[in-house]
PDB file of C-alpha atoms in Angstrom:
ATOM      1  CA  UNK A   1      52.204 -17.779   3.658  1.00  0.00           C
ATOM      2  CA  UNK A   2      51.059 -19.403   0.302  1.00  0.00           C
ATOM      3  CA  UNK A   3      48.050 -20.990   2.008  1.00  0.00           C
ATOM      4  CA  UNK A   4      47.256 -17.503   3.640  1.00  0.00           C
ATOM      5  CA  UNK A   5      47.016 -16.216   0.125  1.00  0.00           C
ATOM      6  CA  UNK A   6      44.958 -19.180  -1.110  1.00  0.00           C
ATOM      7  CA  UNK A   7      42.186 -18.756   1.908  1.00  0.00           C
ATOM      8  CA  UNK A   8      42.051 -14.781   1.032  1.00  0.00           C
ATOM      9  CA  UNK A   9      41.108 -15.583  -2.398  1.00  0.00           C
ATOM     10  CA  UNK A  10      38.785 -17.854  -1.689  1.00  0.00           C
ATOM     11  CA  UNK A  11      36.996 -15.664   0.808  1.00  0.00           C
ATOM     12  CA  UNK A  12      36.916 -12.757  -1.736  1.00  0.00           C
ATOM     13  CA  UNK A  13      35.505 -15.121  -4.312  1.00  0.00           C
ATOM     14  CA  UNK A  14      32.757 -16.150  -2.270  1.00  0.00           C
ATOM     15  CA  UNK A  15      31.959 -12.279  -1.308  1.00  0.00           C
ATOM     16  CA  UNK A  16      32.020 -11.465  -5.030  1.00  0.00           C
ATOM     17  CA  UNK A  17      29.998 -14.192  -6.315  1.00  0.00           C
ATOM     18  CA  UNK A  18      27.158 -14.360  -3.364  1.00  0.00           C
ATOM     19  CA  UNK A  19      25.545 -11.101  -4.213  1.00  0.00           C
ATOM     20  CA  UNK A  20      25.492 -12.220  -7.828  1.00  0.00           C
ATOM     21  CA  UNK A  21      23.848 -15.752  -7.371  1.00  0.00           C
ATOM     22  CA  UNK A  22      21.478 -13.943  -5.082  1.00  0.00           C
ATOM     23  CA  UNK A  23      20.454 -11.612  -8.015  1.00  0.00           C
ATOM     24  CA  UNK A  24      20.181 -14.735 -10.216  1.00  0.00           C
ATOM     25  CA  UNK A  25      18.039 -16.258  -7.886  1.00  0.00           C
ATOM     26  CA  UNK A  26      15.740 -13.127  -7.780  1.00  0.00           C
ATOM     27  CA  UNK A  27      15.381 -13.097 -11.713  1.00  0.00           C
ATOM     28  CA  UNK A  28      12.846 -16.090 -11.939  1.00  0.00           C
ATOM     29  CA  UNK A  29      10.787 -14.575  -9.286  1.00  0.00           C
ATOM     30  CA  UNK A  30      10.277 -11.338 -11.176  1.00  0.00           C
ATOM     31  CA  UNK A  31       8.692 -13.761 -14.314  1.00  0.00           C
ATOM     32  CA  UNK A  32       6.558 -14.910 -11.694  1.00  0.00           C
ATOM     33  CA  UNK A  33       5.432 -11.723 -10.550  1.00  0.00           C
ATOM     34  CA  UNK A  34       1.830 -11.491  -9.044  1.00  0.00           C
ATOM     35  CA  UNK A  35      -0.063  -8.030  -8.885  1.00  0.00           C
ATOM     36  CA  UNK A  36      -1.930  -6.743  -5.667  1.00  0.00           C
ATOM     37  CA  UNK A  37      -5.280  -8.431  -5.980  1.00  0.00           C
ATOM     38  CA  UNK A  38      -8.362  -6.498  -6.955  1.00  0.00           C
ATOM     39  CA  UNK A  39     -11.057  -7.154  -3.831  1.00  0.00           C
ATOM     40  CA  UNK A  40     -13.660  -4.798  -4.773  1.00  0.00           C
ATOM     41  CA  UNK A  41     -14.520  -2.366  -7.253  1.00  0.00           C
ATOM     42  CA  UNK A  42     -16.277   1.078  -8.044  1.00  0.00           C
ATOM     43  CA  UNK A  43     -15.539   2.898  -4.747  1.00  0.00           C
ATOM     44  CA  UNK A  44     -17.139   5.719  -4.196  1.00  0.00           C
ATOM     45  CA  UNK A  45     -15.076   9.140  -4.962  1.00  0.00           C
ATOM     46  CA  UNK A  46     -15.147  11.850  -3.230  1.00  0.00           C
ATOM     47  CA  UNK A  47     -16.847  14.644  -5.313  1.00  0.00           C
ATOM     48  CA  UNK A  48     -19.266  15.926  -2.588  1.00  0.00           C
ATOM     49  CA  UNK A  49     -16.417  16.158   0.365  1.00  0.00           C
ATOM     50  CA  UNK A  50     -14.772  19.371   0.782  1.00  0.00           C
ATOM     51  CA  UNK A  51     -11.342  20.036   1.726  1.00  0.00           C
ATOM     52  CA  UNK A  52      -8.731  23.060   2.192  1.00  0.00           C
ATOM     53  CA  UNK A  53      -6.897  22.348  -0.887  1.00  0.00           C
ATOM     54  CA  UNK A  54      -7.208  24.558  -3.940  1.00  0.00           C
ATOM     55  CA  UNK A  55      -7.993  21.943  -6.213  1.00  0.00           C
ATOM     56  CA  UNK A  56     -10.441  18.910  -5.541  1.00  0.00           C
ATOM     57  CA  UNK A  57      -9.201  15.941  -3.753  1.00  0.00           C
ATOM     58  CA  UNK A  58     -10.438  12.689  -5.617  1.00  0.00           C
ATOM     59  CA  UNK A  59      -9.469   9.118  -5.569  1.00  0.00           C
ATOM     60  CA  UNK A  60      -9.581   8.650  -9.101  1.00  0.00           C
ATOM     61  CA  UNK A  61      -6.299   8.600 -11.245  1.00  0.00           C
ATOM     62  CA  UNK A  62      -4.503   8.388  -7.851  1.00  0.00           C
ATOM     63  CA  UNK A  63      -2.902   5.454  -5.745  1.00  0.00           C
ATOM     64  CA  UNK A  64      -4.615   6.284  -2.427  1.00  0.00           C
ATOM     65  CA  UNK A  65      -4.335   5.381   1.106  1.00  0.00           C
ATOM     66  CA  UNK A  66      -7.850   5.666   2.689  1.00  0.00           C
ATOM     67  CA  UNK A  67      -8.444   6.397   6.425  1.00  0.00           C
ATOM     68  CA  UNK A  68     -11.428   7.431   8.589  1.00  0.00           C
ATOM     69  CA  UNK A  69     -10.434   9.320  11.964  1.00  0.00           C
ATOM     70  CA  UNK A  70     -13.922  10.101  13.068  1.00  0.00           C
ATOM     71  CA  UNK A  71     -15.522  13.027  15.150  1.00  0.00           C
ATOM     72  CA  UNK A  72     -12.482  13.124  17.723  1.00  0.00           C
ATOM     73  CA  UNK A  73      -9.399  12.645  15.382  1.00  0.00           C
ATOM     74  CA  UNK A  74      -7.002  13.699  18.164  1.00  0.00           C
ATOM     75  CA  UNK A  75      -7.953  10.395  19.734  1.00  0.00           C
ATOM     76  CA  UNK A  76      -6.486   8.729  16.990  1.00  0.00           C
ATOM     77  CA  UNK A  77      -3.274  10.373  16.886  1.00  0.00           C
ATOM     78  CA  UNK A  78      -1.321   6.965  17.133  1.00  0.00           C
ATOM     79  CA  UNK A  79      -2.827   5.776  14.088  1.00  0.00           C
ATOM     80  CA  UNK A  80      -2.311   8.899  11.950  1.00  0.00           C
ATOM     81  CA  UNK A  81       1.405   9.062  13.214  1.00  0.00           C
ATOM     82  CA  UNK A  82       2.076   5.290  12.275  1.00  0.00           C
ATOM     83  CA  UNK A  83       0.693   5.847   8.961  1.00  0.00           C
ATOM     84  CA  UNK A  84       2.940   8.952   8.333  1.00  0.00           C
ATOM     85  CA  UNK A  85       6.245   7.568   9.489  1.00  0.00           C
ATOM     86  CA  UNK A  86       5.579   4.001   8.106  1.00  0.00           C
ATOM     87  CA  UNK A  87       3.802   4.903   4.665  1.00  0.00           C
ATOM     88  CA  UNK A  88       3.608   8.434   3.765  1.00  0.00           C
ATOM     89  CA  UNK A  89       7.386   8.970   4.491  1.00  0.00           C
ATOM     90  CA  UNK A  90       8.303   5.982   2.267  1.00  0.00           C
ATOM     91  CA  UNK A  91       6.124   6.574  -0.835  1.00  0.00           C
ATOM     92  CA  UNK A  92       5.624  10.387  -0.919  1.00  0.00           C
ATOM     93  CA  UNK A  93       8.181  10.936  -3.869  1.00  0.00           C
ATOM     94  CA  UNK A  94       5.921   8.541  -6.070  1.00  0.00           C
ATOM     95  CA  UNK A  95       3.908   9.866  -8.768  1.00  0.00           C
ATOM     96  CA  UNK A  96       0.123  10.097  -7.958  1.00  0.00           C
ATOM     97  CA  UNK A  97       0.480   9.011  -4.460  1.00  0.00           C
ATOM     98  CA  UNK A  98      -1.682  10.404  -1.894  1.00  0.00           C
ATOM     99  CA  UNK A  99      -3.221   9.885   1.690  1.00  0.00           C
ATOM    100  CA  UNK A 100      -6.817  10.822   2.101  1.00  0.00           C
ATOM    101  CA  UNK A 101      -7.855  11.104   5.953  1.00  0.00           C
ATOM    102  CA  UNK A 102     -11.810  11.494   6.016  1.00  0.00           C
ATOM    103  CA  UNK A 103     -13.609  13.452   8.747  1.00  0.00           C
ATOM    104  CA  UNK A 104     -16.899  14.781   9.793  1.00  0.00           C
ATOM    105  CA  UNK A 105     -17.556  18.356   9.263  1.00  0.00           C
ATOM    106  CA  UNK A 106     -17.023  20.639  12.372  1.00  0.00           C
ATOM    107  CA  UNK A 107     -13.514  18.884  13.028  1.00  0.00           C
ATOM    108  CA  UNK A 108     -11.630  21.516  11.283  1.00  0.00           C
ATOM    109  CA  UNK A 109     -10.038  22.720  14.739  1.00  0.00           C
ATOM    110  CA  UNK A 110      -9.095  19.431  15.727  1.00  0.00           C
ATOM    111  CA  UNK A 111      -7.231  18.496  12.580  1.00  0.00           C
ATOM    112  CA  UNK A 112      -5.441  21.908  12.825  1.00  0.00           C
ATOM    113  CA  UNK A 113      -4.149  20.335  15.902  1.00  0.00           C
ATOM    114  CA  UNK A 114      -3.615  17.101  14.582  1.00  0.00           C
ATOM    115  CA  UNK A 115      -1.384  18.984  11.609  1.00  0.00           C
ATOM    116  CA  UNK A 116       0.811  20.588  14.410  1.00  0.00           C
ATOM    117  CA  UNK A 117       1.561  16.796  15.792  1.00  0.00           C
ATOM    118  CA  UNK A 118       2.238  15.148  12.798  1.00  0.00           C
ATOM    119  CA  UNK A 119       3.568  17.856  10.365  1.00  0.00           C
ATOM    120  CA  UNK A 120       6.645  18.259  12.600  1.00  0.00           C
ATOM    121  CA  UNK A 121       9.136  19.049  10.124  1.00  0.00           C
ATOM    122  CA  UNK A 122       7.692  19.406   6.681  1.00  0.00           C
ATOM    123  CA  UNK A 123       4.441  20.283   4.936  1.00  0.00           C
ATOM    124  CA  UNK A 124       2.668  16.832   4.016  1.00  0.00           C
ATOM    125  CA  UNK A 125       1.508  18.144   0.427  1.00  0.00           C
ATOM    126  CA  UNK A 126       0.218  14.772  -0.728  1.00  0.00           C
ATOM    127  CA  UNK A 127      -1.460  14.230   2.846  1.00  0.00           C
ATOM    128  CA  UNK A 128      -5.309  15.350   2.566  1.00  0.00           C
ATOM    129  CA  UNK A 129      -8.018  15.842   4.753  1.00  0.00           C
ATOM    130  CA  UNK A 130     -11.771  15.864   3.636  1.00  0.00           C
ATOM    131  CA  UNK A 131     -14.798  16.731   5.142  1.00  0.00           C
ATOM    132  CA  UNK A 132     -18.132  15.452   4.741  1.00  0.00           C
ATOM    133  CA  UNK A 133     -21.559  14.655   6.430  1.00  0.00           C
ATOM    134  CA  UNK A 134     -22.255  11.582   8.401  1.00  0.00           C
ATOM    135  CA  UNK A 135     -24.367  10.002   5.681  1.00  0.00           C
ATOM    136  CA  UNK A 136     -21.678  11.008   3.012  1.00  0.00           C
ATOM    137  CA  UNK A 137     -18.967   9.207   5.303  1.00  0.00           C
ATOM    138  CA  UNK A 138     -21.212   6.279   5.602  1.00  0.00           C
ATOM    139  CA  UNK A 139     -22.016   5.842   1.771  1.00  0.00           C
ATOM    140  CA  UNK A 140     -18.372   6.207   1.211  1.00  0.00           C
ATOM    141  CA  UNK A 141     -17.448   3.525   3.529  1.00  0.00           C
ATOM    142  CA  UNK A 142     -20.152   1.233   2.201  1.00  0.00           C
ATOM    143  CA  UNK A 143     -18.779   1.070  -1.046  1.00  0.00           C
ATOM    144  CA  UNK A 144     -15.621  -0.513   0.530  1.00  0.00           C
ATOM    145  CA  UNK A 145     -15.333  -4.106   1.317  1.00  0.00           C
ATOM    146  CA  UNK A 146     -14.326  -4.588   5.136  1.00  0.00           C
ATOM    147  CA  UNK A 147     -14.315  -6.932   7.665  1.00  0.00           C
ATOM    148  CA  UNK A 148     -14.163  -3.876  10.056  1.00  0.00           C
ATOM    149  CA  UNK A 149     -17.360  -1.713  11.018  1.00  0.00           C
ATOM    150  CA  UNK A 150     -17.274   1.915  11.219  1.00  0.00           C
ATOM    151  CA  UNK A 151     -17.556   3.093  14.923  1.00  0.00           C
ATOM    152  CA  UNK A 152     -20.474   5.425  15.860  1.00  0.00           C
ATOM    153  CA  UNK A 153     -18.039   8.409  15.824  1.00  0.00           C
ATOM    154  CA  UNK A 154     -17.266   7.373  11.890  1.00  0.00           C
ATOM    155  CA  UNK A 155     -13.687   6.236  12.698  1.00  0.00           C
ATOM    156  CA  UNK A 156     -11.874   2.875  12.286  1.00  0.00           C
ATOM    157  CA  UNK A 157      -8.237   1.958  12.841  1.00  0.00           C
ATOM    158  CA  UNK A 158      -8.037   0.286   9.493  1.00  0.00           C
ATOM    159  CA  UNK A 159      -7.178   1.980   6.151  1.00  0.00           C
ATOM    160  CA  UNK A 160      -7.974   0.937   2.646  1.00  0.00           C
ATOM    161  CA  UNK A 161      -5.488   0.964  -0.800  1.00  0.00           C
ATOM    162  CA  UNK A 162      -7.975   2.515  -3.773  1.00  0.00           C
ATOM    163  CA  UNK A 163      -5.888   2.192  -7.210  1.00  0.00           C
ATOM    164  CA  UNK A 164      -6.292   4.637  -9.988  1.00  0.00           C
ATOM    165  CA  UNK A 165      -9.598   3.134 -11.233  1.00  0.00           C
ATOM    166  CA  UNK A 166     -11.466   3.142  -8.104  1.00  0.00           C
ATOM    167  CA  UNK A 167     -10.661  -0.568  -7.306  1.00  0.00           C
ATOM    168  CA  UNK A 168      -9.763  -1.525  -3.670  1.00  0.00           C
ATOM    169  CA  UNK A 169      -6.714  -3.446  -3.514  1.00  0.00           C
ATOM    170  CA  UNK A 170      -5.717  -6.363  -1.205  1.00  0.00           C
ATOM    171  CA  UNK A 171      -4.912 -10.072  -0.599  1.00  0.00           C
ATOM    172  CA  UNK A 172      -7.526 -12.885  -1.729  1.00  0.00           C
ATOM    173  CA  UNK A 173      -4.991 -14.985   0.048  1.00  0.00           C
ATOM    174  CA  UNK A 174      -3.128 -13.075   2.958  1.00  0.00           C
ATOM    175  CA  UNK A 175      -0.983 -16.161   4.319  1.00  0.00           C
ATOM    176  CA  UNK A 176       2.822 -15.633   4.194  1.00  0.00           C
ATOM    177  CA  UNK A 177       5.180 -18.654   2.727  1.00  0.00           C
ATOM    178  CA  UNK A 178       5.379 -20.296   6.138  1.00  0.00           C
ATOM    179  CA  UNK A 179       1.564 -20.216   6.821  1.00  0.00           C
ATOM    180  CA  UNK A 180       1.130 -21.895   3.310  1.00  0.00           C
ATOM    181  CA  UNK A 181       3.537 -24.584   4.056  1.00  0.00           C
ATOM    182  CA  UNK A 182       1.725 -25.513   6.969  1.00  0.00           C
ATOM    183  CA  UNK A 183      -1.528 -25.474   5.234  1.00  0.00           C
ATOM    184  CA  UNK A 184      -3.093 -22.745   7.395  1.00  0.00           C
ATOM    185  CA  UNK A 185      -6.672 -21.640   6.381  1.00  0.00           C
ATOM    186  CA  UNK A 186      -6.520 -19.116   3.785  1.00  0.00           C
ATOM    187  CA  UNK A 187      -7.789 -15.381   4.692  1.00  0.00           C
ATOM    188  CA  UNK A 188      -8.455 -12.463   2.774  1.00  0.00           C
ATOM    189  CA  UNK A 189      -6.883  -8.969   3.450  1.00  0.00           C
ATOM    190  CA  UNK A 190      -9.350  -5.981   2.617  1.00  0.00           C
ATOM    191  CA  UNK A 191      -7.629  -3.504   4.892  1.00  0.00           C
ATOM    192  CA  UNK A 192      -4.795  -2.832   7.108  1.00  0.00           C
ATOM    193  CA  UNK A 193      -4.717  -1.885  11.033  1.00  0.00           C
ATOM    194  CA  UNK A 194      -2.500   1.130  11.825  1.00  0.00           C
ATOM    195  CA  UNK A 195      -2.303   0.202  15.305  1.00  0.00           C
ATOM    196  CA  UNK A 196      -0.595  -2.764  14.352  1.00  0.00           C
ATOM    197  CA  UNK A 197       3.115  -1.860  13.623  1.00  0.00           C
ATOM    198  CA  UNK A 198       4.117  -4.950  11.996  1.00  0.00           C
ATOM    199  CA  UNK A 199       1.110  -5.038   9.598  1.00  0.00           C
ATOM    200  CA  UNK A 200       1.733  -1.529   8.251  1.00  0.00           C
ATOM    201  CA  UNK A 201       5.353  -1.952   8.257  1.00  0.00           C
ATOM    202  CA  UNK A 202       5.625  -4.955   6.490  1.00  0.00           C
ATOM    203  CA  UNK A 203       2.623  -6.229   4.677  1.00  0.00           C
ATOM    204  CA  UNK A 204       0.984  -3.058   3.699  1.00  0.00           C
ATOM    205  CA  UNK A 205       4.008  -1.411   2.813  1.00  0.00           C
ATOM    206  CA  UNK A 206       4.843  -4.152   0.638  1.00  0.00           C
ATOM    207  CA  UNK A 207       1.350  -4.103  -0.882  1.00  0.00           C
ATOM    208  CA  UNK A 208       1.880  -0.521  -1.647  1.00  0.00           C
ATOM    209  CA  UNK A 209       5.215  -0.946  -3.523  1.00  0.00           C
ATOM    210  CA  UNK A 210       3.691  -4.052  -5.628  1.00  0.00           C
ATOM    211  CA  UNK A 211       0.856  -1.615  -6.857  1.00  0.00           C
ATOM    212  CA  UNK A 212       3.473   0.754  -7.733  1.00  0.00           C
ATOM    213  CA  UNK A 213       5.306  -1.943  -9.566  1.00  0.00           C
ATOM    214  CA  UNK A 214       2.327  -3.009 -11.553  1.00  0.00           C
ATOM    215  CA  UNK A 215       1.750   0.705 -12.928  1.00  0.00           C
ATOM    216  CA  UNK A 216       5.597   1.285 -13.570  1.00  0.00           C
ATOM    217  CA  UNK A 217       5.493  -2.325 -15.650  1.00  0.00           C
ATOM    218  CA  UNK A 218       2.020  -1.120 -17.434  1.00  0.00           C
ATOM    219  CA  UNK A 219       3.913   2.193 -18.414  1.00  0.00           C
ATOM    220  CA  UNK A 220       6.768   0.174 -19.546  1.00  0.00           C
ATOM    221  CA  UNK A 221       4.661  -2.555 -21.436  1.00  0.00           C
ATOM    222  CA  UNK A 222       5.961  -5.205 -19.619  1.00  0.00           C
ATOM    223  CA  UNK A 223       2.950  -5.879 -17.246  1.00  0.00           C
ATOM    224  CA  UNK A 224       1.279  -9.379 -17.436  1.00  0.00           C
ATOM    225  CA  UNK A 225      -1.523 -10.335 -15.154  1.00  0.00           C
ATOM    226  CA  UNK A 226      -1.802 -14.096 -14.494  1.00  0.00           C
ATOM    227  CA  UNK A 227      -4.400 -14.611 -17.248  1.00  0.00           C
ATOM    228  CA  UNK A 228      -2.230 -13.158 -19.760  1.00  0.00           C
ATOM    229  CA  UNK A 229       1.001 -14.955 -18.462  1.00  0.00           C
ATOM    230  CA  UNK A 230      -0.843 -18.157 -18.638  1.00  0.00           C
ATOM    231  CA  UNK A 231      -2.075 -17.650 -21.993  1.00  0.00           C
ATOM    232  CA  UNK A 232       1.643 -16.788 -23.197  1.00  0.00           C
ATOM    233  CA  UNK A 233       2.970 -19.855 -21.316  1.00  0.00           C
ATOM    234  CA  UNK A 234       0.219 -22.140 -23.290  1.00  0.00           C
ATOM    235  CA  UNK A 235       1.116 -20.761 -26.520  1.00  0.00           C
ATOM    236  CA  UNK A 236       4.995 -21.431 -26.110  1.00  0.00           C
ATOM    237  CA  UNK A 237       3.974 -24.757 -24.970  1.00  0.00           C
ATOM    238  CA  UNK A 238       2.402 -25.708 -28.225  1.00  0.00           C
ATOM    239  CA  UNK A 239       5.201 -24.262 -30.475  1.00  0.00           C
TER     240      UNK A 239
END
């Protein structure tokens, strides 16, 4: 009987201390927090695009997921649905977050149909459609850094993360820990493929979360980029 009690206390002790140990392991990782890389600057804003919103839809001063659905947006409903379920639903409560979908003028009726498909239970107040001419859409896309090309119908499966200051965010080294350990070749990530559920659910969601963490730390005065942290560590080493 005494042995059973001892075993029970040991099990309870392990269950109690495991979460504590896990949190202690996470604490050093916070110290080495790395912001999401700026992969491109001076993305063109949306001043010349129209929308159904009463206020102008702009990229400046927002954290934006930017997409292009082209001349036949209903053909890209899977991409839109993945974006809604895996990104919008997760981050819609964050301040200044928005999803902006760029489409050509003349697709207004298709967009009404698309809304019926993806706005099933709610009004997507942070999800906007903006309309532009072919030239305006191409100019906007050319201001992005992308390995992908805009198709002839002005669409792409890829979406882009734009920060408050019109910087495009991504990864200069997109390898995961396993790929780094295996010394796989480094590659950059400038955009995210909305057809690939795992890429949107894991990589992109994580990158958006990192960007929100950066802005929260800036508001709290706790943010350090790599240069600031390196200077601080060098100064501590001289003391």
